[in-house]
Amino acid sequence: MQEHFHFTTDQTKIQKQYAALFFFVSAQLSQIQFYLQRRNRHLTKQEDAVIIAIHLLGKLLGFSSERAWHRFVEGNLF
């Protein structure tokens, strides 16, 4: 069922949803960033807000597995 998802959903709509989620998550994360005691912050390859926003978008779009969501993102968004 997920294989047909990219035919019914517009790419720009998904990108706009991601942008809105990213701005919301980054604003919320900046407020609690002080309280997070993370080690190895200098080794990160991607910001926390990006990862959280992508994960939330997958859940909002109805993907139940990370593998299916990863394949969709690779094939349709990047």
PDB file of N, CA and C in Angstrom:
ATOM      1  N   MET A   1       0.809  -1.186   0.000  1.00  0.00           N
ATOM      2  CA  MET A   1       0.000   0.000   0.000  1.00  0.00           C
ATOM      3  C   MET A   1       0.857   1.256   0.000  1.00  0.00           C
ATOM      4  N   GLN A   2       1.943   1.246   0.722  1.00  0.00           N
ATOM      5  CA  GLN A   2       2.808   2.418   0.791  1.00  0.00           C
ATOM      6  C   GLN A   2       3.522   2.679  -0.523  1.00  0.00           C
ATOM      7  N   GLU A   3       3.639   1.677  -1.383  1.00  0.00           N
ATOM      8  CA  GLU A   3       4.330   1.886  -2.649  1.00  0.00           C
ATOM      9  C   GLU A   3       3.601   2.902  -3.530  1.00  0.00           C
ATOM     10  N   HIS A   4       2.283   3.004  -3.368  1.00  0.00           N
ATOM     11  CA  HIS A   4       1.494   3.911  -4.191  1.00  0.00           C
ATOM     12  C   HIS A   4       1.330   5.280  -3.551  1.00  0.00           C
ATOM     13  N   PHE A   5       1.924   5.470  -2.404  1.00  0.00           N
ATOM     14  CA  PHE A   5       1.749   6.709  -1.653  1.00  0.00           C
ATOM     15  C   PHE A   5       2.273   7.911  -2.425  1.00  0.00           C
ATOM     16  N   HIS A   6       3.401   7.769  -3.114  1.00  0.00           N
ATOM     17  CA  HIS A   6       3.990   8.915  -3.786  1.00  0.00           C
ATOM     18  C   HIS A   6       3.196   9.370  -4.999  1.00  0.00           C
ATOM     19  N   PHE A   7       2.288   8.534  -5.503  1.00  0.00           N
ATOM     20  CA  PHE A   7       1.484   8.955  -6.643  1.00  0.00           C
ATOM     21  C   PHE A   7       0.309   9.835  -6.225  1.00  0.00           C
ATOM     22  N   THR A   8      -0.135   9.725  -4.987  1.00  0.00           N
ATOM     23  CA  THR A   8      -1.315  10.456  -4.552  1.00  0.00           C
ATOM     24  C   THR A   8      -0.984  11.708  -3.748  1.00  0.00           C
ATOM     25  N   THR A   9       0.246  11.859  -3.320  1.00  0.00           N
ATOM     26  CA  THR A   9       0.618  12.997  -2.491  1.00  0.00           C
ATOM     27  C   THR A   9       1.619  13.879  -3.241  1.00  0.00           C
ATOM     28  N   ASP A  10       1.359  15.165  -3.239  1.00  0.00           N
ATOM     29  CA  ASP A  10       2.214  16.120  -3.928  1.00  0.00           C
ATOM     30  C   ASP A  10       3.509  16.331  -3.145  1.00  0.00           C
ATOM     31  N   GLN A  11       4.638  16.326  -3.839  1.00  0.00           N
ATOM     32  CA  GLN A  11       5.945  16.512  -3.192  1.00  0.00           C
ATOM     33  C   GLN A  11       6.062  17.854  -2.498  1.00  0.00           C
ATOM     34  N   THR A  12       5.552  18.892  -3.105  1.00  0.00           N
ATOM     35  CA  THR A  12       5.663  20.216  -2.493  1.00  0.00           C
ATOM     36  C   THR A  12       4.852  20.300  -1.206  1.00  0.00           C
ATOM     37  N   LYS A  13       3.721  19.607  -1.170  1.00  0.00           N
ATOM     38  CA  LYS A  13       2.912  19.587   0.051  1.00  0.00           C
ATOM     39  C   LYS A  13       3.679  18.910   1.188  1.00  0.00           C
ATOM     40  N   ILE A  14       4.353  17.820   0.885  1.00  0.00           N
ATOM     41  CA  ILE A  14       5.137  17.112   1.902  1.00  0.00           C
ATOM     42  C   ILE A  14       6.300  17.978   2.365  1.00  0.00           C
ATOM     43  N   GLN A  15       6.951  18.664   1.439  1.00  0.00           N
ATOM     44  CA  GLN A  15       8.070  19.520   1.808  1.00  0.00           C
ATOM     45  C   GLN A  15       7.615  20.701   2.653  1.00  0.00           C
ATOM     46  N   LYS A  16       6.433  21.235   2.372  1.00  0.00           N
ATOM     47  CA  LYS A  16       5.891  22.324   3.190  1.00  0.00           C
ATOM     48  C   LYS A  16       5.545  21.825   4.587  1.00  0.00           C
ATOM     49  N   GLN A  17       4.993  20.622   4.674  1.00  0.00           N
ATOM     50  CA  GLN A  17       4.699  20.044   5.984  1.00  0.00           C
ATOM     51  C   GLN A  17       5.980  19.818   6.773  1.00  0.00           C
ATOM     52  N   TYR A  18       7.011  19.343   6.087  1.00  0.00           N
ATOM     53  CA  TYR A  18       8.290  19.136   6.757  1.00  0.00           C
ATOM     54  C   TYR A  18       8.863  20.463   7.255  1.00  0.00           C
ATOM     55  N   ALA A  19       8.792  21.493   6.445  1.00  0.00           N
ATOM     56  CA  ALA A  19       9.324  22.796   6.848  1.00  0.00           C
ATOM     57  C   ALA A  19       8.586  23.335   8.068  1.00  0.00           C
ATOM     58  N   ALA A  20       7.264  23.184   8.085  1.00  0.00           N
ATOM     59  CA  ALA A  20       6.492  23.649   9.236  1.00  0.00           C
ATOM     60  C   ALA A  20       6.851  22.854  10.488  1.00  0.00           C
ATOM     61  N   LEU A  21       6.975  21.545  10.339  1.00  0.00           N
ATOM     62  CA  LEU A  21       7.372  20.715  11.476  1.00  0.00           C
ATOM     63  C   LEU A  21       8.772  21.063  11.957  1.00  0.00           C
ATOM     64  N   PHE A  22       9.673  21.290  11.019  1.00  0.00           N
ATOM     65  CA  PHE A  22      11.053  21.598  11.388  1.00  0.00           C
ATOM     66  C   PHE A  22      11.137  22.895  12.186  1.00  0.00           C
ATOM     67  N   PHE A  23      10.432  23.926  11.742  1.00  0.00           N
ATOM     68  CA  PHE A  23      10.464  25.197  12.465  1.00  0.00           C
ATOM     69  C   PHE A  23       9.840  25.069  13.843  1.00  0.00           C
ATOM     70  N   PHE A  24       8.760  24.294  13.950  1.00  0.00           N
ATOM     71  CA  PHE A  24       8.131  24.082  15.255  1.00  0.00           C
ATOM     72  C   PHE A  24       9.066  23.315  16.186  1.00  0.00           C
ATOM     73  N   VAL A  25       9.647  22.231  15.691  1.00  0.00           N
ATOM     74  CA  VAL A  25      10.535  21.406  16.516  1.00  0.00           C
ATOM     75  C   VAL A  25      11.784  22.187  16.912  1.00  0.00           C
ATOM     76  N   SER A  26      12.360  22.936  15.993  1.00  0.00           N
ATOM     77  CA  SER A  26      13.577  23.688  16.328  1.00  0.00           C
ATOM     78  C   SER A  26      13.296  24.767  17.365  1.00  0.00           C
ATOM     79  N   ALA A  27      12.116  25.377  17.306  1.00  0.00           N
ATOM     80  CA  ALA A  27      11.760  26.380  18.309  1.00  0.00           C
ATOM     81  C   ALA A  27      11.584  25.740  19.682  1.00  0.00           C
ATOM     82  N   GLN A  28      10.913  24.600  19.714  1.00  0.00           N
ATOM     83  CA  GLN A  28      10.703  23.909  20.990  1.00  0.00           C
ATOM     84  C   GLN A  28      12.005  23.344  21.539  1.00  0.00           C
ATOM     85  N   LEU A  29      12.826  22.821  20.649  1.00  0.00           N
ATOM     86  CA  LEU A  29      14.084  22.212  21.075  1.00  0.00           C
ATOM     87  C   LEU A  29      15.064  23.255  21.590  1.00  0.00           C
ATOM     88  N   SER A  30      15.017  24.452  21.035  1.00  0.00           N
ATOM     89  CA  SER A  30      15.925  25.498  21.502  1.00  0.00           C
ATOM     90  C   SER A  30      15.603  25.919  22.934  1.00  0.00           C
ATOM     91  N   GLN A  31      14.347  25.765  23.336  1.00  0.00           N
ATOM     92  CA  GLN A  31      13.960  26.119  24.703  1.00  0.00           C
ATOM     93  C   GLN A  31      14.454  25.102  25.728  1.00  0.00           C
ATOM     94  N   ILE A  32      14.572  23.833  25.334  1.00  0.00           N
ATOM     95  CA  ILE A  32      14.991  22.812  26.292  1.00  0.00           C
ATOM     96  C   ILE A  32      16.434  22.365  26.084  1.00  0.00           C
ATOM     97  N   GLN A  33      17.101  22.912  25.088  1.00  0.00           N
ATOM     98  CA  GLN A  33      18.474  22.512  24.758  1.00  0.00           C
ATOM     99  C   GLN A  33      19.421  22.696  25.947  1.00  0.00           C
ATOM    100  N   PHE A  34      19.185  23.694  26.754  1.00  0.00           N
ATOM    101  CA  PHE A  34      20.051  23.967  27.896  1.00  0.00           C
ATOM    102  C   PHE A  34      20.027  22.827  28.906  1.00  0.00           C
ATOM    103  N   TYR A  35      18.871  22.193  29.038  1.00  0.00           N
ATOM    104  CA  TYR A  35      18.718  21.141  30.030  1.00  0.00           C
ATOM    105  C   TYR A  35      19.251  19.788  29.562  1.00  0.00           C
ATOM    106  N   LEU A  36      19.494  19.651  28.276  1.00  0.00           N
ATOM    107  CA  LEU A  36      20.009  18.391  27.749  1.00  0.00           C
ATOM    108  C   LEU A  36      21.510  18.327  27.944  1.00  0.00           C
ATOM    109  N   GLN A  37      21.973  17.352  28.623  1.00  0.00           N
ATOM    110  CA  GLN A  37      23.403  17.162  28.856  1.00  0.00           C
ATOM    111  C   GLN A  37      23.914  16.095  27.897  1.00  0.00           C
ATOM    112  N   ARG A  38      24.121  16.466  26.658  1.00  0.00           N
ATOM    113  CA  ARG A  38      24.550  15.502  25.647  1.00  0.00           C
ATOM    114  C   ARG A  38      26.048  15.502  25.497  1.00  0.00           C
ATOM    115  N   ARG A  39      26.597  14.325  25.377  1.00  0.00           N
ATOM    116  CA  ARG A  39      28.020  14.178  25.093  1.00  0.00           C
ATOM    117  C   ARG A  39      28.211  14.020  23.591  1.00  0.00           C
ATOM    118  N   ASN A  40      29.413  14.208  23.155  1.00  0.00           N
ATOM    119  CA  ASN A  40      29.793  14.018  21.746  1.00  0.00           C
ATOM    120  C   ASN A  40      28.963  14.872  20.787  1.00  0.00           C
ATOM    121  N   ARG A  41      28.556  16.033  21.230  1.00  0.00           N
ATOM    122  CA  ARG A  41      27.777  16.914  20.365  1.00  0.00           C
ATOM    123  C   ARG A  41      28.573  17.332  19.125  1.00  0.00           C
ATOM    124  N   HIS A  42      29.881  17.371  19.258  1.00  0.00           N
ATOM    125  CA  HIS A  42      30.729  17.771  18.128  1.00  0.00           C
ATOM    126  C   HIS A  42      30.799  16.690  17.050  1.00  0.00           C
ATOM    127  N   LEU A  43      30.332  15.485  17.335  1.00  0.00           N
ATOM    128  CA  LEU A  43      30.376  14.390  16.369  1.00  0.00           C
ATOM    129  C   LEU A  43      29.070  14.214  15.590  1.00  0.00           C
ATOM    130  N   THR A  44      28.079  15.036  15.840  1.00  0.00           N
ATOM    131  CA  THR A  44      26.791  14.853  15.170  1.00  0.00           C
ATOM    132  C   THR A  44      26.898  15.134  13.678  1.00  0.00           C
ATOM    133  N   LYS A  45      26.168  14.354  12.911  1.00  0.00           N
ATOM    134  CA  LYS A  45      26.153  14.528  11.462  1.00  0.00           C
ATOM    135  C   LYS A  45      24.894  15.253  11.005  1.00  0.00           C
ATOM    136  N   GLN A  46      23.879  15.259  11.854  1.00  0.00           N
ATOM    137  CA  GLN A  46      22.615  15.905  11.534  1.00  0.00           C
ATOM    138  C   GLN A  46      22.063  16.521  12.814  1.00  0.00           C
ATOM    139  N   GLU A  47      21.421  17.643  12.688  1.00  0.00           N
ATOM    140  CA  GLU A  47      20.844  18.299  13.851  1.00  0.00           C
ATOM    141  C   GLU A  47      19.708  17.460  14.444  1.00  0.00           C
ATOM    142  N   ASP A  48      19.496  17.622  15.739  1.00  0.00           N
ATOM    143  CA  ASP A  48      18.418  16.896  16.404  1.00  0.00           C
ATOM    144  C   ASP A  48      17.062  17.288  15.837  1.00  0.00           C
ATOM    145  N   ALA A  49      16.883  18.555  15.542  1.00  0.00           N
ATOM    146  CA  ALA A  49      15.595  19.037  15.036  1.00  0.00           C
ATOM    147  C   ALA A  49      15.244  18.394  13.692  1.00  0.00           C
ATOM    148  N   VAL A  50      16.236  18.181  12.853  1.00  0.00           N
ATOM    149  CA  VAL A  50      15.998  17.555  11.545  1.00  0.00           C
ATOM    150  C   VAL A  50      15.522  16.123  11.723  1.00  0.00           C
ATOM    151  N   ILE A  51      16.195  15.388  12.580  1.00  0.00           N
ATOM    152  CA  ILE A  51      15.841  13.985  12.798  1.00  0.00           C
ATOM    153  C   ILE A  51      14.455  13.861  13.417  1.00  0.00           C
ATOM    154  N   ILE A  52      14.165  14.693  14.398  1.00  0.00           N
ATOM    155  CA  ILE A  52      12.855  14.640  15.052  1.00  0.00           C
ATOM    156  C   ILE A  52      11.752  15.026  14.068  1.00  0.00           C
ATOM    157  N   ALA A  53      11.976  16.062  13.264  1.00  0.00           N
ATOM    158  CA  ALA A  53      10.961  16.507  12.303  1.00  0.00           C
ATOM    159  C   ALA A  53      10.702  15.444  11.237  1.00  0.00           C
ATOM    160  N   ILE A  54      11.734  14.796  10.750  1.00  0.00           N
ATOM    161  CA  ILE A  54      11.552  13.749   9.744  1.00  0.00           C
ATOM    162  C   ILE A  54      10.788  12.569  10.336  1.00  0.00           C
ATOM    163  N   HIS A  55      11.118  12.206  11.562  1.00  0.00           N
ATOM    164  CA  HIS A  55      10.421  11.102  12.217  1.00  0.00           C
ATOM    165  C   HIS A  55       8.941  11.437  12.437  1.00  0.00           C
ATOM    166  N   LEU A  56       8.662  12.646  12.907  1.00  0.00           N
ATOM    167  CA  LEU A  56       7.272  13.059  13.120  1.00  0.00           C
ATOM    168  C   LEU A  56       6.479  13.097  11.819  1.00  0.00           C
ATOM    169  N   LEU A  57       7.108  13.557  10.749  1.00  0.00           N
ATOM    170  CA  LEU A  57       6.425  13.603   9.461  1.00  0.00           C
ATOM    171  C   LEU A  57       6.058  12.201   8.996  1.00  0.00           C
ATOM    172  N   GLY A  58       6.951  11.249   9.201  1.00  0.00           N
ATOM    173  CA  GLY A  58       6.648   9.861   8.834  1.00  0.00           C
ATOM    174  C   GLY A  58       5.468   9.317   9.602  1.00  0.00           C
ATOM    175  N   LYS A  59       5.411   9.630  10.892  1.00  0.00           N
ATOM    176  CA  LYS A  59       4.285   9.163  11.705  1.00  0.00           C
ATOM    177  C   LYS A  59       2.986   9.860  11.298  1.00  0.00           C
ATOM    178  N   LEU A  60       3.054  11.144  10.984  1.00  0.00           N
ATOM    179  CA  LEU A  60       1.853  11.864  10.563  1.00  0.00           C
ATOM    180  C   LEU A  60       1.324  11.363   9.217  1.00  0.00           C
ATOM    181  N   LEU A  61       2.218  10.921   8.354  1.00  0.00           N
ATOM    182  CA  LEU A  61       1.797  10.417   7.045  1.00  0.00           C
ATOM    183  C   LEU A  61       1.348   8.964   7.087  1.00  0.00           C
ATOM    184  N   GLY A  62       1.496   8.319   8.237  1.00  0.00           N
ATOM    185  CA  GLY A  62       0.949   6.974   8.396  1.00  0.00           C
ATOM    186  C   GLY A  62       1.916   5.832   8.177  1.00  0.00           C
ATOM    187  N   PHE A  63       3.191   6.107   8.101  1.00  0.00           N
ATOM    188  CA  PHE A  63       4.157   5.023   7.936  1.00  0.00           C
ATOM    189  C   PHE A  63       4.352   4.331   9.278  1.00  0.00           C
ATOM    190  N   SER A  64       4.217   3.011   9.272  1.00  0.00           N
ATOM    191  CA  SER A  64       4.347   2.270  10.525  1.00  0.00           C
ATOM    192  C   SER A  64       5.748   1.699  10.708  1.00  0.00           C
ATOM    193  N   SER A  65       6.506   1.582   9.630  1.00  0.00           N
ATOM    194  CA  SER A  65       7.863   1.038   9.773  1.00  0.00           C
ATOM    195  C   SER A  65       8.888   2.074   9.329  1.00  0.00           C
ATOM    196  N   GLU A  66      10.015   2.074   9.992  1.00  0.00           N
ATOM    197  CA  GLU A  66      11.092   3.007   9.658  1.00  0.00           C
ATOM    198  C   GLU A  66      11.689   2.689   8.290  1.00  0.00           C
ATOM    199  N   ARG A  67      11.712   1.431   7.949  1.00  0.00           N
ATOM    200  CA  ARG A  67      12.285   1.028   6.659  1.00  0.00           C
ATOM    201  C   ARG A  67      11.458   1.567   5.489  1.00  0.00           C
ATOM    202  N   ALA A  68      10.140   1.426   5.582  1.00  0.00           N
ATOM    203  CA  ALA A  68       9.270   1.941   4.514  1.00  0.00           C
ATOM    204  C   ALA A  68       9.385   3.457   4.418  1.00  0.00           C
ATOM    205  N   TRP A  69       9.440   4.127   5.552  1.00  0.00           N
ATOM    206  CA  TRP A  69       9.567   5.583   5.562  1.00  0.00           C
ATOM    207  C   TRP A  69      10.904   6.003   4.972  1.00  0.00           C
ATOM    208  N   HIS A  70      11.981   5.291   5.310  1.00  0.00           N
ATOM    209  CA  HIS A  70      13.306   5.619   4.783  1.00  0.00           C
ATOM    210  C   HIS A  70      13.334   5.465   3.268  1.00  0.00           C
ATOM    211  N   ARG A  71      12.748   4.391   2.754  1.00  0.00           N
ATOM    212  CA  ARG A  71      12.698   4.189   1.307  1.00  0.00           C
ATOM    213  C   ARG A  71      11.887   5.290   0.622  1.00  0.00           C
ATOM    214  N   PHE A  72      10.792   5.702   1.249  1.00  0.00           N
ATOM    215  CA  PHE A  72       9.975   6.763   0.668  1.00  0.00           C
ATOM    216  C   PHE A  72      10.737   8.084   0.636  1.00  0.00           C
ATOM    217  N   VAL A  73      11.418   8.411   1.719  1.00  0.00           N
ATOM    218  CA  VAL A  73      12.164   9.661   1.788  1.00  0.00           C
ATOM    219  C   VAL A  73      13.278   9.675   0.754  1.00  0.00           C
ATOM    220  N   GLU A  74      14.031   8.585   0.661  1.00  0.00           N
ATOM    221  CA  GLU A  74      15.109   8.515  -0.328  1.00  0.00           C
ATOM    222  C   GLU A  74      14.601   8.631  -1.747  1.00  0.00           C
ATOM    223  N   GLY A  75      13.484   7.991  -2.025  1.00  0.00           N
ATOM    224  CA  GLY A  75      12.959   7.961  -3.392  1.00  0.00           C
ATOM    225  C   GLY A  75      12.206   9.204  -3.802  1.00  0.00           C
ATOM    226  N   ASN A  76      11.613   9.905  -2.867  1.00  0.00           N
ATOM    227  CA  ASN A  76      10.715  11.003  -3.239  1.00  0.00           C
ATOM    228  C   ASN A  76      11.114  12.378  -2.738  1.00  0.00           C
ATOM    229  N   LEU A  77      11.854  12.456  -1.659  1.00  0.00           N
ATOM    230  CA  LEU A  77      12.176  13.766  -1.114  1.00  0.00           C
ATOM    231  C   LEU A  77      13.604  14.214  -1.404  1.00  0.00           C
ATOM    232  N   PHE A  78      14.534  13.288  -1.516  1.00  0.00           N
ATOM    233  CA  PHE A  78      15.924  13.668  -1.720  1.00  0.00           C
ATOM    234  C   PHE A  78      16.489  13.032  -2.962  1.00  0.00           C
TER     235      PHE A  78
END
